[in-house]
Coordinates of C-alpha atoms in Angstrom, one line a residue:
M1 CA -69.2 -79.4 -76.1
A2 CA -68.2 -75.9 -77.3
F3 CA -68.1 -74.8 -73.6
T4 CA -65.8 -77.4 -72.7
Q5 CA -63.3 -76.7 -75.6
F6 CA -63.4 -73.1 -74.6
F7 CA -62.9 -73.6 -71.1
G8 CA -59.9 -76.0 -71.9
Y9 CA -58.3 -73.3 -74.1
R10 CA -58.5 -70.7 -71.4
V11 CA -56.9 -73.2 -69.1
A12 CA -54.1 -73.8 -71.5
V13 CA -53.4 -70.0 -72.0
V14 CA -53.0 -69.3 -68.3
L15 CA -50.9 -72.2 -67.9
K16 CA -48.6 -71.1 -70.7
H17 CA -48.4 -67.6 -69.2
F18 CA -47.6 -69.2 -65.8
F19 CA -45.0 -71.4 -67.2
R20 CA -43.1 -68.3 -69.0
R21 CA -43.2 -66.2 -66.1
A22 CA -41.8 -69.1 -63.8
V23 CA -39.1 -69.7 -66.5
W24 CA -38.2 -65.9 -66.6
L25 CA -37.9 -65.6 -62.8
V26 CA -35.7 -68.8 -62.6
L27 CA -33.4 -67.4 -65.3
L28 CA -33.2 -63.9 -63.3
S29 CA -32.2 -65.7 -60.2
V30 CA -29.0 -67.2 -61.7
G31 CA -28.2 -64.1 -63.7
L32 CA -29.1 -65.2 -67.2
A33 CA -31.8 -62.5 -67.7
A34 CA -31.6 -59.1 -66.4
P35 CA -34.2 -56.4 -66.1
V36 CA -33.9 -53.8 -69.0
R37 CA -32.2 -50.8 -67.5
A38 CA -31.8 -47.2 -68.8
Q39 CA -28.3 -46.6 -70.2
T40 CA -26.3 -43.8 -68.3
P41 CA -25.7 -41.1 -70.8
P42 CA -21.9 -40.1 -71.1
A43 CA -20.4 -37.4 -69.1
P44 CA -20.2 -34.1 -70.9
P45 CA -16.9 -33.2 -72.3
A46 CA -14.5 -31.4 -70.0
I47 CA -14.1 -27.6 -70.3
S48 CA -10.7 -25.9 -69.4
E49 CA -9.1 -22.5 -70.0
L50 CA -5.6 -22.3 -71.3
T51 CA -3.0 -19.6 -71.9
I52 CA -1.0 -20.9 -74.9
G53 CA 1.5 -17.9 -75.4
S54 CA 1.9 -14.3 -75.6
S55 CA 1.9 -11.4 -78.2
A56 CA 5.0 -9.6 -79.2
Q57 CA 4.0 -6.8 -76.8
G58 CA 3.2 -9.5 -74.0
R59 CA -0.5 -9.7 -74.1
P60 CA -1.7 -13.1 -73.4
I61 CA -3.1 -15.3 -75.9
T62 CA -5.7 -17.9 -74.7
A63 CA -7.8 -20.8 -75.7
V64 CA -10.8 -22.6 -74.2
R65 CA -10.7 -26.5 -74.5
I66 CA -13.7 -28.6 -74.8
G67 CA -13.7 -32.3 -74.8
D68 CA -10.7 -35.0 -74.7
G69 CA -11.3 -36.8 -78.0
P70 CA -8.1 -37.6 -80.1
R71 CA -8.8 -35.5 -83.0
K72 CA -7.8 -31.7 -82.2
F73 CA -9.9 -29.1 -83.8
V74 CA -8.9 -25.2 -83.5
I75 CA -11.1 -22.2 -84.2
V76 CA -8.9 -19.2 -84.5
G77 CA -10.7 -15.7 -84.1
D78 CA -9.4 -12.2 -84.9
T79 CA -6.2 -12.7 -86.9
H80 CA -6.7 -8.9 -88.3
G81 CA -7.0 -7.2 -85.0
G82 CA -9.3 -4.2 -84.5
P83 CA -10.9 -3.9 -88.2
E84 CA -12.1 -7.6 -87.6
A85 CA -13.0 -7.4 -84.1
N86 CA -16.5 -8.9 -84.9
T87 CA -14.7 -12.1 -85.2
Y88 CA -13.4 -12.0 -81.6
V89 CA -16.8 -11.5 -80.5
L90 CA -18.1 -14.2 -82.5
T91 CA -15.5 -16.9 -81.0
N92 CA -16.3 -15.6 -77.4
Q93 CA -20.2 -16.3 -78.4
L94 CA -19.0 -19.8 -79.7
I95 CA -17.3 -20.3 -76.5
D96 CA -20.2 -19.6 -74.3
F97 CA -22.5 -21.8 -76.4
F98 CA -20.2 -24.8 -76.0
R99 CA -20.1 -24.0 -72.4
G100 CA -23.8 -24.1 -72.2
N101 CA -23.8 -27.2 -74.7
P102 CA -20.7 -29.3 -74.2
A103 CA -22.3 -32.5 -75.6
S104 CA -22.4 -30.8 -79.0
V105 CA -18.6 -31.7 -79.3
P106 CA -18.4 -35.4 -80.4
Q107 CA -16.6 -37.7 -78.3
N108 CA -13.9 -38.3 -80.8
V109 CA -12.9 -34.5 -81.0
R110 CA -11.3 -32.1 -78.4
L111 CA -12.1 -28.4 -79.6
Y112 CA -10.0 -25.3 -78.8
L113 CA -11.4 -21.8 -79.5
I114 CA -8.9 -19.0 -79.4
P115 CA -10.7 -15.5 -79.4
T116 CA -7.8 -13.5 -80.9
I117 CA -4.3 -14.6 -82.2
N118 CA -3.5 -11.0 -82.6
P119 CA -4.2 -9.2 -79.1
D120 CA -1.8 -6.4 -80.0
G121 CA -3.8 -5.5 -83.2
L122 CA -7.1 -5.6 -81.2
A123 CA -5.9 -3.4 -78.5
L124 CA -4.0 -1.0 -81.1
G125 CA -6.9 -1.0 -83.4
T126 CA -4.9 -2.0 -86.2
R127 CA -5.2 -5.1 -88.8
F128 CA -1.4 -5.8 -88.3
D129 CA 0.6 -7.2 -85.2
A130 CA 2.7 -4.7 -83.2
N131 CA 5.4 -4.9 -85.7
G132 CA 3.4 -3.9 -88.6
V133 CA 3.1 -7.4 -90.0
D134 CA -0.2 -8.9 -91.7
L135 CA -0.3 -12.3 -89.7
N136 CA -2.2 -13.7 -92.5
R137 CA 0.5 -13.0 -94.8
N138 CA 3.5 -14.3 -92.8
M139 CA 3.2 -18.0 -92.5
N140 CA 5.6 -20.2 -94.8
T141 CA 3.4 -21.3 -97.5
D142 CA 6.2 -22.7 -99.6
L143 CA 5.8 -26.0 -98.3
D144 CA 2.8 -27.1 -100.7
A145 CA 2.9 -28.0 -104.5
C146 CA 1.4 -24.3 -105.4
P147 CA 3.7 -21.6 -106.2
E148 CA 0.9 -18.9 -106.5
N149 CA 0.4 -18.9 -102.6
D150 CA 4.0 -18.7 -101.4
W151 CA 5.1 -16.2 -98.8
R152 CA 6.5 -12.9 -99.9
N153 CA 7.1 -9.7 -98.3
Q154 CA 4.9 -7.6 -100.7
V155 CA 1.2 -8.7 -100.5
E156 CA -2.4 -7.9 -101.2
G157 CA -4.3 -7.0 -98.3
A158 CA -7.6 -5.5 -97.5
Y159 CA -9.3 -4.1 -100.6
G160 CA -6.6 -5.3 -102.8
V161 CA -4.0 -2.8 -101.4
V162 CA -0.3 -4.0 -102.0
S163 CA 2.1 -3.2 -99.1
N164 CA 5.3 -4.7 -97.9
T165 CA 3.4 -6.1 -94.8
G166 CA 4.2 -9.9 -95.1
G167 CA 7.3 -9.5 -92.6
P168 CA 11.1 -9.6 -93.2
Y169 CA 10.7 -13.5 -93.6
A170 CA 8.2 -16.3 -93.3
E171 CA 6.9 -16.9 -89.7
S172 CA 9.1 -13.9 -88.4
E173 CA 6.2 -13.1 -86.0
A174 CA 5.8 -14.6 -82.4
E175 CA 2.2 -14.9 -83.3
S176 CA 2.7 -16.7 -86.4
R177 CA 5.2 -19.3 -85.0
L178 CA 2.7 -19.8 -81.9
I179 CA -0.3 -20.7 -84.0
R180 CA 2.0 -23.0 -86.2
D181 CA 3.4 -24.8 -83.2
F182 CA 0.0 -25.3 -81.5
L183 CA -1.3 -26.7 -84.6
L184 CA 1.3 -29.5 -85.1
D185 CA -1.1 -32.3 -84.0
A186 CA -4.1 -30.8 -85.2
S187 CA -6.8 -32.4 -87.5
G188 CA -8.7 -29.3 -88.4
A189 CA -8.4 -25.5 -88.1
I190 CA -10.9 -22.9 -88.8
F191 CA -9.6 -19.2 -89.3
I192 CA -12.6 -16.8 -89.0
H193 CA -12.4 -13.4 -90.9
S194 CA -14.5 -10.6 -92.3
N195 CA -16.2 -9.5 -94.3
A196 CA -17.1 -11.0 -97.7
G197 CA -19.9 -13.5 -96.9
M198 CA -18.0 -16.6 -98.4
V199 CA -16.1 -19.7 -97.2
F200 CA -12.9 -20.9 -99.1
P201 CA -10.6 -24.0 -98.2
A202 CA -6.8 -24.1 -98.3
F203 CA -5.6 -23.5 -101.8
C204 CA -3.7 -26.5 -103.1
E205 CA -6.3 -28.9 -103.7
H206 CA -6.6 -30.5 -100.3
Q207 CA -9.8 -32.6 -100.1
P208 CA -10.4 -32.5 -96.5
S209 CA -10.4 -28.6 -96.6
I210 CA -12.5 -28.6 -99.5
M211 CA -15.0 -30.8 -97.9
M212 CA -15.1 -28.8 -94.6
A213 CA -15.6 -25.5 -96.5
Q214 CA -18.5 -27.0 -98.2
M215 CA -20.0 -28.5 -95.1
Y216 CA -19.4 -25.1 -93.1
A217 CA -20.9 -23.1 -96.1
Q218 CA -24.0 -25.1 -96.3
G219 CA -24.6 -25.1 -92.4
A220 CA -24.0 -21.3 -92.1
G221 CA -25.9 -20.3 -95.2
Y222 CA -22.9 -18.6 -96.9
L223 CA -21.4 -18.9 -100.4
Y224 CA -18.7 -21.5 -100.8
T225 CA -15.8 -20.6 -103.3
R226 CA -12.8 -22.8 -104.0
F227 CA -10.6 -19.9 -103.2
W228 CA -10.5 -16.2 -102.6
P229 CA -11.6 -14.7 -105.9
K230 CA -10.2 -11.3 -105.6
Y231 CA -6.2 -11.8 -105.7
F232 CA -3.8 -14.4 -104.4
I233 CA -3.5 -14.6 -100.6
T234 CA 0.2 -15.4 -99.9
G235 CA 1.5 -16.7 -96.4
G236 CA -2.1 -17.6 -95.4
M237 CA -2.6 -19.5 -92.2
H238 CA -5.2 -21.9 -93.8
D239 CA -2.8 -22.6 -96.7
W240 CA 0.0 -23.1 -94.4
A241 CA -2.4 -25.8 -92.4
G242 CA -3.4 -27.5 -95.5
S243 CA 0.3 -28.1 -96.4
M244 CA 0.6 -30.1 -93.2
G245 CA -2.4 -32.2 -93.9
I246 CA -4.7 -30.3 -91.7
A247 CA -8.4 -29.6 -92.8
A248 CA -8.5 -25.8 -93.2
I249 CA -10.9 -23.1 -94.1
T250 CA -11.4 -19.4 -94.0
P251 CA -15.2 -18.5 -93.4
E252 CA -15.5 -14.6 -94.2
L253 CA -18.5 -13.0 -92.4
V254 CA -20.8 -10.8 -94.4
S255 CA -20.6 -8.0 -91.9
G256 CA -17.7 -6.1 -90.6
D257 CA -19.5 -5.3 -87.3
D258 CA -22.1 -8.2 -86.9
S259 CA -20.7 -11.4 -85.3
E260 CA -23.3 -13.4 -87.2
F261 CA -23.4 -16.0 -84.3
A262 CA -26.3 -18.2 -85.5
Q263 CA -25.1 -18.8 -89.0
N264 CA -21.4 -19.6 -87.8
R265 CA -22.8 -21.9 -84.9
D266 CA -24.7 -23.8 -87.4
G267 CA -21.7 -23.9 -89.8
L268 CA -19.6 -25.3 -87.1
L269 CA -22.0 -27.8 -85.7
A270 CA -22.3 -29.2 -89.4
V271 CA -18.6 -29.8 -89.6
L272 CA -18.6 -31.5 -85.9
E273 CA -21.4 -33.5 -87.1
H274 CA -19.2 -35.1 -90.0
A275 CA -15.8 -35.1 -87.8
D276 CA -15.3 -38.7 -88.8
Q277 CA -15.1 -37.7 -92.6
I278 CA -13.3 -34.4 -92.2
L279 CA -11.0 -34.4 -89.2
L280 CA -8.6 -37.1 -90.3
A281 CA -6.0 -38.1 -87.8
P282 CA -2.5 -36.8 -88.7
Q283 CA -0.6 -39.1 -91.0
D284 CA 2.9 -40.6 -90.3
H285 CA 5.4 -40.4 -93.1
E286 CA 8.2 -42.0 -94.7
E287 CA 11.4 -40.4 -95.5
S288 CA 14.7 -42.0 -96.7
G289 CA 12.8 -45.2 -96.2
I290 CA 12.2 -44.7 -92.5
A291 CA 8.9 -44.3 -90.8
V292 CA 8.3 -40.6 -89.1
P293 CA 5.6 -40.0 -86.7
A294 CA 3.1 -37.3 -88.1
E295 CA 3.9 -34.6 -85.3
I296 CA 7.5 -35.2 -85.6
W297 CA 7.3 -35.0 -89.6
R298 CA 5.6 -31.8 -89.3
Y299 CA 8.1 -30.2 -87.0
W300 CA 10.9 -31.5 -89.2
R301 CA 9.4 -30.1 -92.2
I302 CA 8.6 -26.7 -90.8
H303 CA 12.0 -26.2 -89.7
G304 CA 13.7 -26.9 -92.9
G305 CA 13.5 -30.9 -93.4
A306 CA 16.4 -32.5 -94.7
D307 CA 18.0 -29.4 -95.9
R308 CA 18.4 -28.0 -92.5
L309 CA 17.9 -30.9 -90.0
G310 CA 18.9 -33.8 -92.2
R311 CA 17.3 -37.2 -92.8
P312 CA 16.3 -39.5 -89.9
L313 CA 18.7 -41.9 -89.0
A314 CA 16.6 -44.6 -87.4
P315 CA 12.8 -45.1 -86.4
A316 CA 11.4 -43.4 -83.5
T317 CA 11.7 -44.8 -80.1
Q318 CA 9.9 -44.7 -76.9
D319 CA 11.4 -43.6 -73.4
G320 CA 8.6 -43.6 -71.1
Q321 CA 5.9 -41.2 -72.3
I322 CA 8.3 -39.4 -74.9
T323 CA 8.6 -40.3 -78.5
R324 CA 12.2 -39.5 -79.7
Q325 CA 13.8 -39.8 -83.4
M326 CA 17.2 -38.7 -84.3
F327 CA 17.9 -37.0 -87.6
E328 CA 21.3 -36.1 -88.8
R329 CA 21.4 -32.6 -87.2
A330 CA 18.8 -32.6 -84.6
T331 CA 16.7 -35.2 -82.6
I332 CA 13.1 -34.4 -82.2
E333 CA 10.7 -35.3 -79.4
I334 CA 7.1 -35.6 -78.5
H335 CA 6.3 -34.7 -75.0
P336 CA 2.5 -35.7 -74.3
D337 CA 2.7 -33.6 -70.9
Q338 CA 2.9 -30.4 -73.2
A339 CA -0.1 -31.5 -75.4
D340 CA -1.9 -28.2 -74.6
T341 CA 0.8 -26.0 -75.5
P342 CA 3.0 -25.1 -78.6
D343 CA 5.9 -27.2 -77.0
L344 CA 4.3 -30.7 -77.6
V345 CA 7.0 -31.2 -80.2
Q346 CA 10.5 -30.1 -79.4
S347 CA 14.3 -30.4 -80.1
A348 CA 16.1 -32.4 -77.7
A349 CA 19.1 -30.9 -75.6
L350 CA 22.0 -32.6 -77.7
G351 CA 24.5 -29.9 -77.5
R352 CA 25.4 -29.8 -74.1
A353 CA 26.3 -33.7 -74.0
M354 CA 28.6 -32.9 -77.1
L355 CA 30.2 -29.8 -75.6
P356 CA 34.1 -30.7 -75.7
G357 CA 34.9 -28.3 -72.7
A358 CA 34.2 -25.2 -70.6
F359 CA 34.5 -21.7 -72.3
P360 CA 35.0 -18.8 -70.3
P361 CA 32.6 -15.8 -71.1
V362 CA 33.8 -13.1 -73.7
A363 CA 32.5 -9.8 -73.9
P364 CA 30.2 -8.8 -76.8
D365 CA 31.6 -6.4 -79.5
G366 CA 30.4 -5.1 -82.7
A367 CA 27.3 -7.1 -84.2
S368 CA 26.8 -9.3 -81.1
R369 CA 24.4 -10.7 -78.4
F370 CA 25.2 -11.6 -75.0
F371 CA 23.2 -14.1 -73.2
P372 CA 23.6 -13.5 -69.2
E373 CA 21.7 -17.0 -68.7
T374 CA 25.0 -18.9 -69.9
G375 CA 27.4 -16.2 -70.2
H376 CA 28.2 -16.6 -73.8
T377 CA 27.8 -14.2 -76.9
L378 CA 26.8 -14.9 -80.4
R379 CA 28.3 -12.9 -83.1
E380 CA 27.7 -11.7 -86.7
T381 CA 27.0 -14.7 -89.1
F382 CA 26.0 -17.1 -86.2
L383 CA 24.0 -14.5 -84.7
A384 CA 22.0 -13.6 -88.0
Y385 CA 21.4 -17.4 -88.4
W386 CA 20.1 -17.7 -84.8
E387 CA 17.8 -15.0 -85.2
R388 CA 16.2 -15.9 -88.5
N389 CA 15.9 -19.6 -87.6
E390 CA 14.1 -19.4 -84.4
G391 CA 17.4 -19.7 -82.2
M392 CA 15.5 -20.1 -79.0
R393 CA 13.4 -22.9 -79.9
L394 CA 15.3 -24.6 -82.4
I395 CA 18.9 -24.1 -81.4
G396 CA 18.6 -23.0 -77.9
L397 CA 21.1 -20.6 -75.6
P398 CA 24.8 -20.7 -76.7
L399 CA 27.0 -23.0 -74.3
S400 CA 30.3 -22.0 -75.7
E401 CA 32.0 -19.2 -77.6
E402 CA 33.5 -19.7 -81.2
F403 CA 36.1 -22.2 -81.4
E404 CA 38.1 -24.2 -84.0
A405 CA 37.0 -27.9 -84.4
R406 CA 36.4 -30.7 -87.2
A407 CA 32.9 -30.0 -88.5
G408 CA 30.9 -32.7 -90.0
D409 CA 32.5 -32.6 -93.4
G410 CA 35.8 -33.2 -91.8
Q411 CA 37.0 -29.7 -92.1
L412 CA 38.5 -27.5 -89.9
R413 CA 36.0 -25.0 -89.0
T414 CA 34.7 -22.2 -86.6
V415 CA 32.2 -23.7 -84.4
Q416 CA 30.0 -23.0 -81.8
Y417 CA 27.8 -25.3 -79.5
F418 CA 24.2 -24.6 -78.4
E419 CA 21.7 -26.2 -76.1
R420 CA 20.1 -28.4 -79.0
G421 CA 22.8 -28.0 -81.7
A422 CA 25.9 -26.6 -83.1
L423 CA 26.8 -24.2 -85.7
A424 CA 29.8 -24.1 -88.2
Y425 CA 30.8 -21.3 -90.5
Y426 CA 31.5 -22.0 -94.2
P427 CA 33.7 -19.4 -95.5
E428 CA 33.2 -20.7 -98.9
D429 CA 29.8 -19.0 -99.2
G430 CA 29.8 -16.9 -95.9
S431 CA 27.0 -19.1 -94.5
A432 CA 26.4 -20.8 -91.0
R433 CA 25.1 -24.4 -91.0
L434 CA 23.5 -26.8 -88.4
E435 CA 26.2 -29.5 -87.7
P436 CA 25.3 -33.2 -87.6
L437 CA 24.9 -33.7 -83.8
G438 CA 22.1 -36.2 -84.3
W439 CA 24.5 -38.1 -86.3
Y440 CA 27.1 -37.9 -83.7
A441 CA 24.8 -38.9 -80.9
S442 CA 23.5 -42.0 -82.9
V443 CA 27.0 -43.2 -83.3
R444 CA 28.0 -42.5 -79.7
A445 CA 24.9 -44.1 -78.3
S446 CA 25.5 -47.3 -80.7
V447 CA 29.3 -47.8 -79.7
T448 CA 28.7 -46.9 -75.8
A449 CA 25.7 -49.6 -75.7
P450 CA 26.3 -52.3 -73.2
T451 CA 25.3 -55.0 -75.7
V452 CA 28.3 -53.8 -78.1
A453 CA 31.5 -55.9 -77.7
Q454 CA 34.1 -53.2 -77.2
Q455 CA 37.3 -53.6 -79.4
V456 CA 40.9 -53.9 -77.8
R457 CA 42.9 -50.8 -78.7

């Protein structure tokens, strides 16, 4: 009897296994059961080499980009030229590491490494740029809520030496403007310096910057400090970035000679590992009750905000790939095809459309500058305003000579038109001011739209 039971049990087990196998084969034949296949690993991030601009003496400023993720993360080496050349060496070593290990960059990040933002200082063996300006004291840091770090001409530099090397005005230097414009769409930035053996974040209580500094210091084995302990840094790149909502830190290498590659590689990898928490997407803002896209808001803010460019007139619109928003004195555009350049965000060419007529060239005289590209001349107050306020980028070339016209306040004033704007002279205080061409363009667009019922006059 026991033998019969055992034999029956064995037959049942065999039949059960056979039945399961038969069912699986049937399901497989109709596509309901698929064999387990190994997943194909994601392709490694793409690597590209870029030239993002030039120094005052014409030396190229280059970057290497790794990855295509939406969160832009920029590593800036060698702000202080020859005396901190080890940061140039370090950044190049980091480039070599990521070339060999591109998968170390998360899929949601695109990483840029700039070996030197001060190639003139590196070539000349000086801390300063070719104009004798300390680039890490030249940024407009008046945009945050902390007055202690505001830009000034007289600064404290290496070893606490006081000198007038902050520049004639904030962001007076080509290199300062270049890194500023390149970071307009950034989520994070690291500015590598030497030599103090510590890491500190943007000054004015910016939490993503604090978190990044702590993470980097822990990974690299450096000392974390809440701010630079020896003296106030004014016009610093990290503080400017923090005021734009960009997570920003300054690691200071221990040595003035060694690149300390392994420590900084580990610090950077620690930040990348926590990219979701630290590298936050740029945030849109609301101004005068109107939403302003993050990149446009940053451009508007760095160029004077409401005081200079006026308030937004309407929400941003889409024209193909271009995002465009009108302000009282400018129209600002995002050009995605310029994403790897400082021209991602730019002012639109309003002045040409508003130009009332042709103007013959006039020879320059006195305090003036002639522009052969358009055959027109800038003089005195208009010239001073143009030069101090990044005229070529913000306002463009002159398209007219000075002429008398009604200004935005309705008064008859001396006016001059440019590619992207117009200037008017206010004798009450001897100043030049941008005219509200954005407002003119908005009104013009509304009354000429095909959907608007035209009045009979």
